[in-house]
Amino acid sequence: MNIIESCGLGRRFGRTWALRDCSMAIPAGHVVALVGPNGAGKTTLLNLAAGLLQPTSGRLTVLAGEQPGSAQARNRIGFVAQDAKLYAHLPVGDMLRVARNLNQTWDGDRARARLADLGIPLDRKVRQLSGGQRAQLALTIAVAKRPEVLILDEPLAALDPLARHDLMSSLMAAVVEDGLSLVFSSHVVSELERIADYLVVLNNGRLQLAGEVEHLLARHKILTGPGGEMFVDSQRIAIVHAQQAGAQAHLLVRTSAAEDPVPHGWQSQSASLEELVLGYLRDPGARMLPGPAVATAGGARAVTP
Amino acid sequence: MTAVATSAGRGRPAKTPTRSVRWRRLTWVAWRQHRATLMVFVILVGLTAIAIALTGFVLHPAGSRVYSAGPHSLWPIYDVTDTSLRLALPLMPMLAGLFLGAPLIAREIETGTARFAWAQGAGRTRWLIATVVPAAALLAVIALGLGLEFRWWMTPLLPSDWAWRPDLFSLNPLPFIGWTLLGFSLAVFLGAAIRRTVPAMAAMLACYLPLMYLVATTWRRAYLPPLHRAAAQPTFTPGGGYGYTTYWGNLRGPGPDILSTALGWPSGRLLTRSELRHSAAWFRLHHIQVWVTYQPGGRFLLFQYIEFGWLVALSAILIGMTVVLIRRRAA
């Protein structure tokens, strides 16, 4: 089952396309990181998937063919929007009651137990909670409706490192306990490797990279070698991004087979997820997408400082 | 990289067709959300109702004597209450719109909580209906109560045609319900359309006040074609109805006025005090026929139904448009 499937998906706000020509299929059972710089279209994509926005062009389905925002989709997807806005004037206990009454399925005992574990008192007003506690409350509510898919828009953005770590642990626990698929967006790339096993990179409203992390890492390498005027054979090596550091050049390259030959005088090492993401983000033209719509990247390029 | 999620979501049985969240539960959500505003509103209405009741019990035994001066005159009480009620009661539909209707959706969108509410299982349509309909029903009941109480208060104190007067007709129970519902639903709609509370409040007043003025001054008279009748006195209102135009003509029927202003002869000469005192005789002497255009008293209830009907229909249309807007638009 694909939890999110889109074809030629686009959304325009006024004259600006926030998301354009986006075709992908994200299978169930993954922890999906949706990565991109600010304004890349991450929130737009997630809001479309949650049924809070209508596409301008193309189409998007969730949970194997359901319309986003349909009753089925709403019941089976837990969504936490950016900043996790909840009713600030309500006490936590009443906020839980509101959420219970807005949902068909609800595991209230577990929600209360979770909040007790986290030390969030039920009688405190939502506005009196810290940013981390509010994010935890929003997550608790989203999980308590027992969704199959959890969609979180920038869950970590406003949190300090400790709260971020705690929230990540909670998230992972929820994923393990409930066996749910998780899709979350982030512009922080440094911590993804520990959590995500599926990566979607958006840049400037366009899809740049999508696939399982393992697969993506196996298909990319960092080549380090002499800089200066040097051409890399474009027939064999597709450069995603090239960077000159002193006398050395670092290339993020895509390899077709498991063991491509390394050019003479160059060293090859595997890329980290962060290097991979940053390499693509620095070169918005580069793409690697599954399926027939794979765009070519790189080509013959001079590596010059 | 986690291996934990690899088996997730697979092999899960397809869920049975989902039932909808019960209305009662959604209404509780709306109540919990807006109960503070509702309380303030109910307290204001309650105080008004108490004031009407107390002054009513004081004034009613005196009947028309409230108008007479004297050491124990009730006139000041009557005057103050009458003036305040005429100001306060027409405000109620506006307050319902401004403080209950306008923020209802606009605030959710402004604060971002709409993204929470609309992504839940209940869905935005049911959420909206469960919020708007009980609020509207409560407002209708309050308006009915206040309208009945005001009628009880006014009836012994004013001549029988009071309820027809342009400034008071909308305070009769049925029209009052209509205006309250319109004020509320207009503000709800504008809140959903503009998506900001304060501009929605301003827009609500900008639409509501001119509409109320137009209805009171011109539209209401045209609900049914008026009747014309020769009268002895220009103040004549047949059968307790509402006479609103007087012609001083020399034709049989309403025609060109031969008096330029109320009682100024075409030459501009105003009638003398004694001529005015015997105006009927004076008109006869000069072959001037007084014609009154009026709505007869028998149409009073019908007019209330008409006003109630179109106001409620318009309110329903506005709520319907709000539903369409909320279904279509982004959170």
XYZ file of C-alpha atoms in Angstrom:
636
model
C 0.000 0.000 0.000
C 1.172 3.480 -0.791
C 0.407 5.909 1.978
C 0.939 8.926 -0.270
C 0.734 8.803 -4.021
C 0.809 11.827 -6.267
C 0.881 12.473 -9.967
C 1.762 15.826 -11.472
C 0.738 17.404 -8.207
C 0.925 21.198 -8.056
C -0.351 23.894 -5.790
C -0.224 27.582 -6.516
C -0.700 30.454 -4.086
C -1.471 33.546 -6.116
C 1.183 33.539 -8.840
C 3.705 31.469 -6.949
C 3.857 27.725 -7.322
C 4.575 26.316 -3.874
C 4.659 22.822 -5.293
C 4.944 21.796 -8.872
C 4.882 18.676 -10.963
C 5.330 16.372 -8.036
C 4.933 12.666 -8.722
C 5.787 10.094 -6.102
C 4.622 7.012 -4.290
C 5.556 6.532 -0.675
C 5.003 2.960 0.496
C 3.632 2.121 3.923
C 5.804 0.972 6.771
C 8.471 3.602 6.668
C 9.659 6.510 8.671
C 9.657 9.111 5.963
C 11.651 12.296 6.291
C 10.500 15.119 4.050
C 13.443 17.425 3.761
C 14.049 20.751 2.112
C 14.970 24.338 2.864
C 12.385 26.849 4.050
C 9.859 27.524 1.332
C 10.573 24.253 -0.459
C 6.910 23.216 -0.367
C 7.055 20.741 2.517
C 4.140 22.231 4.428
C 2.127 22.558 1.222
C 2.659 18.887 0.416
C 1.718 17.758 3.929
C -1.338 20.007 4.055
C -2.430 18.563 0.725
C -1.991 15.059 2.130
C -3.990 15.992 5.226
C -6.802 17.355 3.062
C -6.406 20.891 4.355
C -5.528 22.177 0.884
C -6.816 21.349 -2.553
C -4.319 20.797 -5.358
C -4.207 23.326 -8.190
C -3.110 20.658 -10.634
C -2.489 16.949 -10.674
C -3.824 14.598 -8.053
C -2.935 13.123 -4.714
C -4.290 10.108 -2.909
C -3.511 8.701 0.492
C -3.823 5.219 1.990
C -4.053 3.478 -1.352
C -6.543 5.564 -3.239
C -8.383 7.498 -0.559
C -9.104 11.149 -1.171
C -7.214 13.342 1.301
C -9.632 14.813 3.825
C -12.249 12.117 3.216
C -13.802 10.444 6.243
C -11.627 7.351 5.768
C -8.488 9.417 5.413
C -9.285 11.629 8.409
C -9.919 8.647 10.635
C -6.806 6.789 9.590
C -4.329 9.668 9.445
C -3.080 11.545 12.462
C -1.927 15.005 11.486
C -0.026 17.561 13.480
C 0.351 20.888 11.721
C 3.331 23.178 11.958
C 3.639 24.747 15.439
C 1.124 22.144 16.682
C -1.574 24.727 17.370
C -4.067 23.560 19.972
C -6.775 25.427 21.862
C -4.593 27.561 24.115
C -7.344 28.539 26.540
C -8.325 24.971 27.393
C -6.812 22.884 30.169
C -4.950 19.819 28.896
C -7.687 17.488 30.164
C -10.375 19.364 28.236
C -8.156 19.476 25.178
C -8.059 15.679 25.319
C -11.839 15.593 25.705
C -12.240 17.892 22.696
C -10.025 15.616 20.633
C -11.899 12.536 21.845
C -15.205 14.038 20.820
C -13.879 14.973 17.408
C -12.745 11.442 16.634
C -14.414 8.105 16.128
C -11.612 6.052 17.620
C -9.895 7.183 20.774
C -7.587 5.594 23.284
C -8.036 7.902 26.230
C -6.316 5.737 28.836
C -3.165 5.601 26.819
C -3.215 9.327 26.150
C -3.545 10.096 29.853
C -0.875 7.572 30.749
C 1.477 9.114 28.207
C 0.896 12.603 29.564
C 1.444 11.323 33.090
C 4.746 9.778 31.986
C 5.753 13.059 30.465
C 4.756 14.947 33.600
C 2.174 17.099 31.845
C -0.615 17.873 34.321
C -4.156 17.621 32.984
C -5.330 20.764 34.743
C -2.739 23.060 33.259
C -3.860 25.314 30.413
C -2.383 24.532 27.021
C -0.939 28.025 26.780
C 1.014 27.491 29.984
C 2.862 24.485 28.566
C 6.382 24.760 27.231
C 7.005 24.334 23.525
C 8.203 20.778 24.067
C 5.200 19.865 26.197
C 2.828 21.341 23.641
C 4.466 19.299 20.886
C 4.189 16.202 23.061
C 0.515 16.922 23.730
C -0.173 17.343 20.029
C 1.626 14.080 19.341
C -0.283 12.334 22.132
C -3.578 13.493 20.631
C -2.554 12.463 17.131
C -1.516 8.997 18.315
C -4.539 8.499 20.594
C -6.875 8.277 17.635
C -4.903 5.196 16.592
C -3.977 6.260 13.086
C -2.253 4.114 10.503
C -0.236 7.043 9.276
C 1.121 9.890 11.325
C 1.930 13.088 9.452
C 3.902 15.704 11.333
C 4.836 19.067 9.900
C 8.107 20.322 11.380
C 7.590 18.613 14.720
C 11.091 19.501 15.873
C 11.440 23.032 14.592
C 10.672 24.990 17.742
C 12.204 22.614 20.239
C 15.425 22.787 22.209
C 17.823 19.836 21.813
C 16.566 18.026 24.909
C 12.898 18.377 23.973
C 13.806 17.379 20.441
C 15.442 14.229 21.676
C 12.487 13.418 23.932
C 9.977 13.965 21.160
C 11.970 11.797 18.793
C 12.024 9.009 21.378
C 8.262 9.329 21.833
C 7.771 9.246 18.101
C 9.885 6.165 17.657
C 8.091 4.477 20.542
C 4.750 5.236 18.901
C 5.987 3.896 15.597
C 7.161 0.663 17.199
C 4.128 0.147 19.450
C 1.463 0.916 16.878
C 3.293 -0.131 13.775
C 2.304 3.052 12.060
C 3.896 4.799 9.149
C 5.400 8.141 9.953
C 5.872 11.075 7.625
C 7.527 14.150 9.019
C 9.063 17.231 7.536
C 12.198 18.886 8.731
C 14.760 21.365 7.625
C 17.213 19.930 10.099
C 19.171 17.290 8.227
C 21.713 16.371 10.854
C 19.495 14.083 12.907
C 17.673 12.271 10.169
C 19.990 9.338 9.773
C 19.075 7.901 13.145
C 15.362 7.906 12.460
C 14.341 8.011 8.845
C 14.503 5.049 6.511
C 12.823 6.804 3.607
C 13.815 10.166 2.264
C 11.956 12.738 0.184
C 13.812 15.912 -0.750
C 11.893 18.930 -1.953
C 13.550 22.054 -3.251
C 11.899 25.137 -4.664
C 8.585 23.368 -4.940
C 10.001 20.498 -6.931
C 10.732 16.948 -5.970
C 14.435 16.244 -6.075
C 14.988 12.938 -4.427
C 12.771 10.155 -3.180
C 13.587 6.674 -2.061
C 14.625 4.372 0.718
C 17.603 5.719 2.591
C 19.531 2.467 2.289
C 19.029 2.409 -1.423
C 19.911 6.056 -1.867
C 23.098 5.710 0.171
C 24.138 2.667 -1.830
C 23.740 4.646 -5.030
C 25.830 7.641 -4.012
C 29.481 8.162 -3.220
C 31.799 10.916 -2.229
C 34.836 11.182 -4.446
C 37.786 13.127 -3.170
C 40.650 14.041 -5.456
C 42.806 16.751 -6.984
C 40.938 19.936 -7.774
C 41.628 22.521 -10.412
C 40.757 22.133 -14.068
C 39.613 18.612 -14.411
C 36.814 16.965 -16.280
C 35.137 13.889 -15.036
C 33.926 11.455 -17.605
C 30.208 12.199 -17.765
C 29.520 8.909 -19.462
C 30.320 6.956 -16.390
C 29.902 9.301 -13.459
C 26.946 11.575 -12.767
C 27.978 14.394 -10.509
C 25.268 15.620 -8.230
C 27.333 18.297 -6.614
C 30.922 19.388 -6.725
C 32.731 21.347 -4.095
C 36.214 22.707 -4.054
C 38.000 22.785 -0.732
C 41.555 24.061 -1.028
C 43.460 21.837 -3.421
C 40.916 19.092 -3.048
C 37.635 18.596 -4.789
C 34.738 16.746 -3.203
C 32.191 15.296 -5.530
C 28.876 13.787 -4.633
C 28.348 11.321 -7.424
C 25.682 8.857 -8.341
C 26.887 5.398 -9.167
C 25.000 3.055 -11.370
C 26.386 -0.226 -10.134
C 27.564 -1.285 -6.746
C 31.230 -0.884 -7.520
C 31.953 1.690 -10.144
C 35.605 2.159 -10.893
C 37.118 5.135 -9.160
C 39.022 7.554 -11.457
C 42.734 7.455 -11.132
C 44.040 9.614 -8.296
C 40.651 9.837 -6.593
C 39.419 8.276 -3.390
C 35.963 6.957 -2.884
C 33.985 6.843 0.308
C 30.361 6.309 1.128
C 28.200 9.385 1.618
C 26.360 10.147 4.820
C 22.689 11.006 4.607
C 23.493 14.598 5.479
C 26.091 14.869 2.702
C 23.617 13.335 0.314
C 20.809 15.738 1.206
C 23.025 18.801 1.223
C 24.573 17.811 -2.074
C 21.173 17.698 -3.735
C 19.891 20.827 -2.058
C 22.909 22.779 -3.280
C 22.197 21.751 -6.801
C 18.462 22.146 -7.413
C 18.793 20.801 -10.955
C 19.869 17.373 -9.791
C 17.170 14.767 -9.381
C 16.839 11.162 -8.613
C 13.366 9.793 -8.570
C 12.055 6.284 -8.788
C 9.923 5.267 -11.704
C 9.879 6.406 -15.311
C 10.156 10.077 -14.483
C 13.829 9.892 -13.551
C 15.496 13.080 -14.623
C 19.085 13.100 -15.695
C 21.502 14.923 -13.554
C 24.987 16.185 -13.799
C 26.458 15.657 -17.220
C 29.941 16.787 -18.091
C 30.948 19.532 -15.819
C 34.116 21.286 -14.998
C 35.231 21.122 -11.450
C 36.599 24.550 -10.876
C 36.946 26.571 -7.704
C 18.408 3.800 10.267
C 15.549 2.099 11.941
C 14.398 -1.321 11.228
C 11.492 -0.860 13.558
C 9.073 0.448 11.018
C 9.615 -2.020 8.248
C 6.683 -4.186 9.167
C 4.500 -1.277 10.086
C 1.170 -0.740 8.442
C 1.299 -3.940 6.503
C -1.129 -6.739 6.921
C -3.506 -4.485 8.786
C -7.095 -5.407 7.979
C -8.855 -2.799 5.903
C -10.977 -0.769 8.263
C -14.697 -1.197 8.217
C -16.635 1.743 6.754
C -16.256 4.518 9.260
C -19.178 5.732 11.235
C -19.561 9.445 11.712
C -18.794 11.116 14.977
C -22.004 11.714 16.916
C -23.582 15.163 16.818
C -23.886 15.281 20.591
C -20.132 14.913 20.972
C -19.432 17.621 18.417
C -21.886 19.941 20.090
C -20.041 19.414 23.366
C -16.856 20.524 21.625
C -18.554 23.681 20.394
C -19.991 24.327 23.851
C -16.613 23.848 25.545
C -15.019 26.181 23.046
C -17.495 29.014 23.220
C -19.098 28.662 26.604
C -17.297 31.689 28.086
C -18.580 33.986 25.335
C -22.043 32.450 25.606
C -22.069 32.987 29.363
C -21.249 36.675 29.002
C -23.925 36.990 26.355
C -26.514 35.202 28.475
C -25.642 37.342 31.499
C -26.099 40.541 29.468
C -29.413 39.302 28.124
C -30.456 38.184 31.604
C -29.757 41.596 33.104
C -31.755 43.228 30.330
C -34.623 40.812 30.922
C -34.606 41.553 34.649
C -34.623 45.300 33.986
C -37.574 44.926 31.621
C -39.498 42.807 34.123
C -38.883 45.091 37.112
C -39.793 48.318 35.312
C -42.772 46.580 33.753
C -44.195 45.646 37.129
C -43.703 49.219 38.343
C -45.122 50.953 35.275
C -47.988 48.708 34.196
C -50.402 49.492 37.072
C -50.154 53.176 36.163
C -51.125 52.548 32.547
C -51.231 55.696 30.466
C -50.681 57.792 33.573
C -46.964 57.246 33.168
C -47.066 60.205 30.790
C -48.441 62.630 33.352
C -46.218 64.923 35.323
C -46.410 65.324 39.045
C -44.537 64.787 42.266
C -44.918 60.991 42.075
C -44.607 60.783 38.338
C -43.352 57.564 36.841
C -42.312 59.398 33.698
C -38.550 59.384 34.434
C -38.571 55.601 34.896
C -40.566 55.095 31.746
C -38.453 57.521 29.756
C -35.118 56.014 30.764
C -36.239 52.410 30.286
C -37.961 53.113 26.999
C -34.934 54.918 25.584
C -32.464 52.286 26.779
C -34.536 49.391 25.485
C -34.932 50.936 22.069
C -31.172 51.293 21.939
C -30.193 48.030 23.621
C -32.524 45.511 22.013
C -31.579 46.232 18.394
C -27.965 45.838 19.532
C -28.494 42.223 20.499
C -28.425 40.780 16.981
C -25.312 42.856 16.309
C -23.598 41.671 19.486
C -24.476 38.084 18.614
C -22.833 38.620 15.252
C -19.820 40.555 16.430
C -18.763 38.495 19.406
C -20.199 35.070 18.688
C -20.530 34.857 14.907
C -17.474 36.659 13.578
C -14.837 34.819 15.649
C -16.509 31.432 15.254
C -14.480 30.399 12.210
C -12.201 33.379 11.667
C -10.437 32.896 15.008
C -9.838 29.210 14.342
C -8.220 30.082 11.046
C -6.266 32.998 12.524
C -4.830 31.011 15.394
C -4.195 27.910 13.295
C -6.437 25.655 15.372
C -8.595 25.074 12.291
C -5.805 22.818 11.055
C -6.227 20.757 14.167
C -10.027 20.701 14.162
C -10.493 20.010 10.470
C -7.976 17.165 10.347
C -9.846 15.182 13.008
C -12.186 12.321 12.271
C -15.368 14.365 12.464
C -14.463 16.509 9.477
C -15.004 20.161 8.887
C -18.596 20.042 7.621
C -19.995 18.252 10.650
C -17.794 20.327 12.929
C -19.156 23.515 11.383
C -22.790 22.453 11.510
C -22.465 21.223 15.089
C -20.992 24.591 16.040
C -23.308 26.901 14.130
C -26.719 25.262 14.430
C -26.907 24.927 18.245
C -25.605 28.484 18.628
C -28.242 29.743 16.208
C -30.959 27.777 18.004
C -29.915 29.201 21.359
C -29.911 32.719 19.944
C -33.378 32.190 18.467
C -34.738 31.100 21.847
C -33.156 34.101 23.559
C -34.544 36.448 20.911
C -38.008 34.935 21.231
C -37.941 35.417 24.993
C -36.750 38.995 24.808
C -39.210 39.840 22.028
C -42.143 38.471 24.015
C -41.025 40.253 27.129
C -40.627 43.550 25.285
C -44.094 43.211 23.831
C -45.486 42.563 27.304
C -43.663 45.652 28.559
C -44.701 47.980 25.754
C -48.338 47.025 25.138
C -50.072 48.765 28.066
C -47.930 51.854 27.674
C -48.265 52.788 24.013
C -51.161 53.170 21.569
C -52.055 49.969 19.787
C -50.140 50.781 16.617
C -46.754 50.945 18.379
C -45.607 47.598 17.137
C -45.842 48.791 13.526
C -43.508 51.694 13.895
C -40.324 51.434 11.832
C -38.027 51.565 14.859
C -40.031 49.040 16.862
C -41.360 46.540 14.331
C -38.124 44.554 14.322
C -38.420 44.102 18.096
C -41.592 42.035 17.760
C -40.786 38.415 18.621
C -40.740 36.909 15.132
C -38.808 39.665 13.331
C -36.487 39.878 16.315
C -35.608 36.192 15.944
C -35.027 36.806 12.258
C -32.691 39.738 12.776
C -30.761 37.914 15.468
C -30.240 34.909 13.215
C -29.242 37.158 10.341
C -26.728 39.102 12.439
C -25.168 35.869 13.620
C -25.057 34.007 10.316
C -23.894 37.063 8.383
C -20.958 37.380 10.762
C -20.198 33.653 10.579
C -20.162 33.827 6.794
C -18.006 36.941 6.681
C -15.630 35.391 9.211
C -15.225 32.350 6.976
C -14.821 34.480 3.870
C -12.440 37.085 5.267
C -10.692 34.674 7.653
C -9.865 37.430 10.132
C -11.979 38.308 13.155
C -11.752 42.076 13.365
C -12.228 42.808 9.642
C -15.137 40.345 9.688
C -16.700 42.285 12.561
C -16.354 45.556 10.657
C -17.743 44.017 7.477
C -20.667 42.587 9.427
C -21.636 46.031 10.706
C -21.106 47.540 7.263
C -23.624 45.075 5.796
C -26.059 44.765 8.677
C -26.681 48.405 9.567
C -27.557 49.638 6.048
C -29.775 46.595 5.542
C -31.621 47.252 8.794
C -32.046 50.904 7.858
C -33.333 50.120 4.365
C -35.809 47.571 5.644
C -37.130 49.885 8.341
C -37.486 52.904 6.076
C -38.605 51.487 2.753
C -38.562 47.741 2.156
C -40.942 46.715 4.907
C -43.731 48.949 3.569
C -43.517 47.145 0.257
C -44.037 43.606 1.596
C -47.603 43.960 0.323
C -49.076 46.734 -1.841
C -50.371 49.435 0.530
C -53.946 50.630 0.721
C -55.105 54.236 0.293
C -57.937 55.843 2.101
C -59.455 59.246 2.572
C -59.073 60.416 6.113
C -60.238 63.218 8.275
C -56.922 63.579 10.039
C -53.438 63.164 8.633
C -52.520 61.085 11.686
C -55.250 58.571 10.950
C -54.244 54.906 10.900
C -57.211 52.711 10.101
C -57.756 49.623 12.174
C -54.588 49.951 14.222
C -52.484 49.634 11.081
C -49.552 51.658 10.022
C -50.139 54.797 7.936
C -46.976 56.099 6.475
C -47.694 58.617 3.718
C -50.205 61.434 3.757
C -51.289 63.347 0.685
C -53.135 66.601 0.769
C -54.775 66.638 -2.631
C -57.851 67.708 -4.472
C -58.314 64.487 -6.402
C -60.147 61.350 -5.402
C -57.186 59.229 -4.501
C -53.564 59.814 -3.795
C -52.152 62.224 -6.265
C -49.918 65.216 -6.544
C -49.633 66.918 -3.242
C -50.910 70.418 -3.206
C -49.141 71.149 -0.002
C -45.437 71.559 -0.367
C -44.497 70.708 3.159
C -46.414 69.044 5.931
C -48.863 71.840 6.477
C -47.492 74.667 4.362
C -49.805 76.005 1.736
C -48.269 76.160 -1.797
C -47.716 79.841 -1.177
C -45.517 78.822 1.699
C -47.879 80.195 4.283
C -48.061 77.914 7.311
C -51.386 77.268 8.901
C -52.168 79.304 11.930
C -52.526 77.733 15.318
C -56.326 77.887 15.209
C -56.450 76.503 11.673
C -54.295 73.617 12.790
C -56.483 72.964 15.791
C -59.454 72.517 13.475
C -57.499 71.114 10.594
C -60.223 68.723 9.470
C -62.690 71.609 9.122
C -60.073 73.705 7.409
C -59.323 70.986 4.852
C -63.053 70.612 4.115
C -63.453 74.328 3.686
C -60.717 74.443 1.088
C -61.780 71.171 -0.618
C -58.583 69.523 0.375
C -58.820 65.801 0.688
C -56.438 64.033 3.045
C -55.329 60.674 1.753
C -53.421 58.230 3.867
C -51.352 55.392 2.440
C -51.274 52.624 4.955
C -50.884 49.010 5.813
C -53.985 47.860 7.645
C -53.814 46.428 11.144
C -55.023 43.046 9.935
C -51.732 42.521 8.144
C -49.651 42.852 11.270
C -49.082 39.152 11.878
C -48.624 38.498 8.172
C -45.953 41.173 7.995
C -44.169 39.579 10.912
C -44.222 36.230 9.129
C -42.937 37.814 5.945
C -40.041 39.505 7.715
C -39.282 36.424 9.777
C -39.443 34.268 6.659
C -37.038 36.146 4.478
C -34.605 36.808 7.317
C -34.479 33.142 8.266
C -34.175 32.125 4.619
C -31.321 34.576 4.109
C -29.622 33.305 7.284
C -29.941 29.725 6.062
C -28.452 30.695 2.705
C -25.540 32.398 4.456
C -24.876 29.332 6.598
C -25.106 27.156 3.493
C -22.602 29.388 1.731
C -20.348 29.151 4.772
C -20.438 25.362 4.578
C -19.542 25.473 0.883
C -16.748 27.942 1.574
C -15.290 25.882 4.408
C -15.439 22.680 2.392
C -13.652 24.271 -0.514
C -11.131 26.536 1.076
C -7.830 25.826 2.676
C -7.448 25.651 6.410
